[in-house]
Short mmCIF file of C-alpha atoms in Angstrom, two decimals:
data_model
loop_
_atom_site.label_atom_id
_atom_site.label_comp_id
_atom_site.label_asym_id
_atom_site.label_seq_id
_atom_site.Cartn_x
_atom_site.Cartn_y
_atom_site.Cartn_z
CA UNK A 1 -26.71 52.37 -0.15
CA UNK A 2 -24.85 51.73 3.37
CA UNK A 3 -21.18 52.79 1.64
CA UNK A 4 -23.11 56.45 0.19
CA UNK A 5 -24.28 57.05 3.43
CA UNK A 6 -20.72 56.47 5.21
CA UNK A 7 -19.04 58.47 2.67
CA UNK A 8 -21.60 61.93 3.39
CA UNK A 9 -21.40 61.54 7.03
CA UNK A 10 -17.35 61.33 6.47
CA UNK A 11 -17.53 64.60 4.26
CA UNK A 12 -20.19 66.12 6.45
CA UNK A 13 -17.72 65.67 9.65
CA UNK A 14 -14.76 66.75 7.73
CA UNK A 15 -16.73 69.80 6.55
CA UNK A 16 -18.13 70.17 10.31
CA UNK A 17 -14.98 70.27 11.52
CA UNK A 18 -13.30 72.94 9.48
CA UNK A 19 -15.65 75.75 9.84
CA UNK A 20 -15.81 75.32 13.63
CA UNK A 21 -11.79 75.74 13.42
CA UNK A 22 -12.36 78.57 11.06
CA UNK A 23 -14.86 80.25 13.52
CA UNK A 24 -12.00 79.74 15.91
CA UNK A 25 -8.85 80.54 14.25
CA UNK A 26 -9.94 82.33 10.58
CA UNK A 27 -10.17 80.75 7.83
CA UNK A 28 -6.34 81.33 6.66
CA UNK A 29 -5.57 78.65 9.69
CA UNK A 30 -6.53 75.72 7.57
CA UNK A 31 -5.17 77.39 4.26
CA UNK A 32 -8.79 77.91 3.99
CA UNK A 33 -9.51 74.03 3.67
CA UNK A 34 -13.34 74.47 4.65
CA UNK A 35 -13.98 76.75 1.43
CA UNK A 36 -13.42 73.28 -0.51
CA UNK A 37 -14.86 71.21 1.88
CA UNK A 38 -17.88 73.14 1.96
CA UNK A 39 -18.28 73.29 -1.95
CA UNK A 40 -17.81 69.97 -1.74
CA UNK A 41 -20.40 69.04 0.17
CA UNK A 42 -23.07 71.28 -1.22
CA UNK A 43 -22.39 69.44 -4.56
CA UNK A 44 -22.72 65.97 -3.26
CA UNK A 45 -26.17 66.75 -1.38
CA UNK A 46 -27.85 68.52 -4.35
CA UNK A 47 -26.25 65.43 -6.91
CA UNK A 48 -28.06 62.76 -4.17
CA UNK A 49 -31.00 64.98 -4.45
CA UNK A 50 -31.41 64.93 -8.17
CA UNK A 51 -30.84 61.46 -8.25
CA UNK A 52 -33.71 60.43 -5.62
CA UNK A 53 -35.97 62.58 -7.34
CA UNK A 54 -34.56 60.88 -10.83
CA UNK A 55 -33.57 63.68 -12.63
CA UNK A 56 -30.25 63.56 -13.64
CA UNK A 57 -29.10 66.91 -15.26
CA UNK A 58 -26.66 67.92 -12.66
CA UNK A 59 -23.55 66.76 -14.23
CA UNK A 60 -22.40 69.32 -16.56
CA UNK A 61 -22.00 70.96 -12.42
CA UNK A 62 -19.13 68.68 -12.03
CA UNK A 63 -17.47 70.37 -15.09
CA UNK A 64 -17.24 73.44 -13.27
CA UNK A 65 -16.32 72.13 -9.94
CA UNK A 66 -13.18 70.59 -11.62
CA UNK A 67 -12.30 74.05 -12.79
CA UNK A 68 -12.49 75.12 -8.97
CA UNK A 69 -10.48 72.56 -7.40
CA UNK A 70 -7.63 72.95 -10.20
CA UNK A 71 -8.00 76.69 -8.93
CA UNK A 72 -8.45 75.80 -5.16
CA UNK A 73 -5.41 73.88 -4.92
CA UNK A 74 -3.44 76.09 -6.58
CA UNK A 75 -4.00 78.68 -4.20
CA UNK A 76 -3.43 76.13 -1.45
CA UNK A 77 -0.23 74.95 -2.69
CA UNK A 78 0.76 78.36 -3.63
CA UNK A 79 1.00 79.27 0.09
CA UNK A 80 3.10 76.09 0.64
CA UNK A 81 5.47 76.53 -2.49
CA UNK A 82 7.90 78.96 -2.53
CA UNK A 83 10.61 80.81 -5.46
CA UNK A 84 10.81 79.17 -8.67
CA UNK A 85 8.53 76.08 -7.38
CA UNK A 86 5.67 78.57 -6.90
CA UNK A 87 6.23 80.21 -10.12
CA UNK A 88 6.26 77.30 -12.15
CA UNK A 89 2.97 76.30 -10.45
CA UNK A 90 1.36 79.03 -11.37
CA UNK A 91 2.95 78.33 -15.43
CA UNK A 92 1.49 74.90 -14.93
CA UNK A 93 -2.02 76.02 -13.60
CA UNK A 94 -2.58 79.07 -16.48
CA UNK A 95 -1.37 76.30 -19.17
CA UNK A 96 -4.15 73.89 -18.15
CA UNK A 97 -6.76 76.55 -17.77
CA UNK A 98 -5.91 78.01 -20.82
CA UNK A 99 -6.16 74.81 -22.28
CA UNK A 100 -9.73 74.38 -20.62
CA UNK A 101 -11.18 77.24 -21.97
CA UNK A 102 -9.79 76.68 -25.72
CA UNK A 103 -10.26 73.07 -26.24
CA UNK A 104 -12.57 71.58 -23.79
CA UNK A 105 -16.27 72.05 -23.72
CA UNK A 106 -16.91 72.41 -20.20
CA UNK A 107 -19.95 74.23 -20.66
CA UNK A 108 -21.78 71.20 -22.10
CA UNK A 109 -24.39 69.33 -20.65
CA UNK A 110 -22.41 66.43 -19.94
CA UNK A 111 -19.32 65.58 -17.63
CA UNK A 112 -15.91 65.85 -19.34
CA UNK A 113 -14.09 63.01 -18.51
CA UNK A 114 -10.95 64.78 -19.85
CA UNK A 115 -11.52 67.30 -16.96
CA UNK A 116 -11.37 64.58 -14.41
CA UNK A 117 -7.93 63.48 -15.98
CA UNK A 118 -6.56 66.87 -15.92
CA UNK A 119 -7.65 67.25 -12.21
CA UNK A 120 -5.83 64.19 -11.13
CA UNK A 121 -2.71 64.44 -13.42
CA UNK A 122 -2.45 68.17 -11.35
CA UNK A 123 -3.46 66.90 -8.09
CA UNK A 124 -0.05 64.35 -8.66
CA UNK A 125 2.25 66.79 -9.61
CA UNK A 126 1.14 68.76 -6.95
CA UNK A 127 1.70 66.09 -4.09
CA UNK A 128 4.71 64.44 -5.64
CA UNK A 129 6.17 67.83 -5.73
CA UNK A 130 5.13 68.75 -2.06
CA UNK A 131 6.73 65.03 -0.51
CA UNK A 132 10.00 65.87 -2.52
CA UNK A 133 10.59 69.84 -1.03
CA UNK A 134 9.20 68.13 2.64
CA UNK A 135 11.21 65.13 1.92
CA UNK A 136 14.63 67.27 0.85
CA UNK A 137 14.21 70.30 3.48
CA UNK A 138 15.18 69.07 7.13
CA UNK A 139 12.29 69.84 9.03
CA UNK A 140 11.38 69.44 13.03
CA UNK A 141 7.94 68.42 12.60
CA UNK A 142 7.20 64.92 12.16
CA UNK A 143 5.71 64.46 8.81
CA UNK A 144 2.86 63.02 10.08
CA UNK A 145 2.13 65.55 11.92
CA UNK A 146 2.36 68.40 8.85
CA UNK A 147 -1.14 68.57 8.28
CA UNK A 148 -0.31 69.09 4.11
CA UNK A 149 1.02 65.65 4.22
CA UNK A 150 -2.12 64.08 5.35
CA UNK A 151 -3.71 66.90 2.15
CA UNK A 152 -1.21 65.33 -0.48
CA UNK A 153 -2.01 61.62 0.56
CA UNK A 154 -5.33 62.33 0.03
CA UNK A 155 -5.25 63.87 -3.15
CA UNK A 156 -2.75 61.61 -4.47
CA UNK A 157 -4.58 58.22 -3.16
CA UNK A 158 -8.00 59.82 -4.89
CA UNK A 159 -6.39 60.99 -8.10
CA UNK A 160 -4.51 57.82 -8.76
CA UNK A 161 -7.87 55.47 -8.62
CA UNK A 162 -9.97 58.25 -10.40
CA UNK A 163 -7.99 57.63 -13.43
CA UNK A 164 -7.74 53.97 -13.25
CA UNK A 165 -11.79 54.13 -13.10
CA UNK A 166 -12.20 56.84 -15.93
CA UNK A 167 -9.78 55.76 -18.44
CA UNK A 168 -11.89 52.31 -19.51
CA UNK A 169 -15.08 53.22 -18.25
CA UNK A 170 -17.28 53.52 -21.42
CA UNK A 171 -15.44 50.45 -22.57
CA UNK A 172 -16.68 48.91 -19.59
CA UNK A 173 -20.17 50.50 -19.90
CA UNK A 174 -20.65 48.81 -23.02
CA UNK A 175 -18.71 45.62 -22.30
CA UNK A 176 -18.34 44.82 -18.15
CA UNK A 177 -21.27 47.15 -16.66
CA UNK A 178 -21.17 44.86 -13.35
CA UNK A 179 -17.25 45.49 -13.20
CA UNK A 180 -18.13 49.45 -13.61
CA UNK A 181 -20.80 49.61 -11.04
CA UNK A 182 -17.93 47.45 -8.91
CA UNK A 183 -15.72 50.22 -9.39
CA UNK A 184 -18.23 53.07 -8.72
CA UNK A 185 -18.48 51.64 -4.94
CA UNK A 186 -15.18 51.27 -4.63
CA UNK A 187 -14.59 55.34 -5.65
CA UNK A 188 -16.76 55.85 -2.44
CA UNK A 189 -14.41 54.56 -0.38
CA UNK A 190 -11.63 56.12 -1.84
CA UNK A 191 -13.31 58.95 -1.26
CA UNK A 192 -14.00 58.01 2.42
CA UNK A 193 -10.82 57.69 3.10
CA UNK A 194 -9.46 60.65 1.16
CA UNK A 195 -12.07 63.12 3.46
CA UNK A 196 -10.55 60.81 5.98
CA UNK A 197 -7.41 62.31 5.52
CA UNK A 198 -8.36 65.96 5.14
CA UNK A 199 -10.20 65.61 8.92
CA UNK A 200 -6.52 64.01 10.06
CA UNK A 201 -5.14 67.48 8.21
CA UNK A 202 -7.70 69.30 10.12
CA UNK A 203 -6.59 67.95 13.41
CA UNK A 204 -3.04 68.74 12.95
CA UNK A 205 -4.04 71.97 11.70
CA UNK A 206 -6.09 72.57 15.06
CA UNK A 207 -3.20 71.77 16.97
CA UNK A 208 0.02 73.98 14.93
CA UNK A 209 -2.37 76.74 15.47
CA UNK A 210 -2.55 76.46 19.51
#
């Protein structure tokens, strides 16, 4: 499909583009952006794989690559955050992983849609948090031109549709499958434009570090 295809080239340039500015600047100049980009990536190629070759026992990988971004972007925001913001964040991240590990059976077979919910609901109290500090600390750059702003829009754009698609999506599996396949195109293009937004970040990152 046209809008799959769009959607890997968009990662695939994002990803492109971060670990030539890594191999010129280190890896730290991005806040190490291309470690996720490139994780990323891998996991989308080998999921398209297994489904052209129909075989379609790769989910229970997307259990564990939850687990990474909660722990990715973390460490990314940790480097942003500082005093008791940054201390609370990492309160909020060991509560959910604890959590994880104790009550959620990640190691199953199957995707945990409870993971994905978690992921988001962090991603937005991670971004909401990031506009307020921006938002209430006078700063000299432009906003748009803070590459963590075009980061948080992203994260916050994707996390907000990827729980409006998840919460009713086995009642739409048994009830409204068009409506859910409607909705799985349209989480491409969210996602588009979310990679979208981390190649913006990239550029601004590029520049702050001339």
């Amino acid at each position: 499909m046209l809008i799959q295809i769009i959607y890997i080239a968009v990662l695939l340039a994002a990803t492109v583009k971060s670990v030539v500015l890594a191999g010129k600047k280190g890896l730290s100049s991005q806040n190490f952006l291309a470690v996720f980009l490139m994780v990323s990536l891998g996991l989308e190629i080998y999921g398209h794989y297994k489904i052209y070759i129909r075989e379609f026992d790769f989910a229970y990988l997307f259990n564990y690559y939850s687990i990474f971004m909660i722990v990715f972007f973390y460490s990314y925001y940790s480097k942003i955050f500082s005093g008791k913001l940054k201390t609370a964040s990492l309160c909020v991240v060991i509560a959910i992983l604890g959590y994880i590990l104790l009550l959620v059976r990640f190691y199953g077979e199957n995707y945990q849609n409870e993971l994905g919910i978690m992921v988001c609901l962090y991603f937005i109290i991670n971004a909401l948090v990031w506009f307020y500090t921006r938002l209430k600390n006078f700063d000299e750059i432009k906003i748009m031109d803070d590459p963590h702003f075009w980061v948080s829009c992203g994260l916050l754009f994707w996390s907000i549709f990827f729980i409006f698609r998840t919460i009713p999506m086995f009642f739409l599996r048994d009830n409204d499958p068009a409506f859910l396949e409607i909705l799985k195109n349209i989480q491409y293009g969210v996602n588009i434009v979310m990679y979208g937004m981390f190649y913006i970040a990239l550029t601004q990152f590029e520049k702050s570090t001339k």
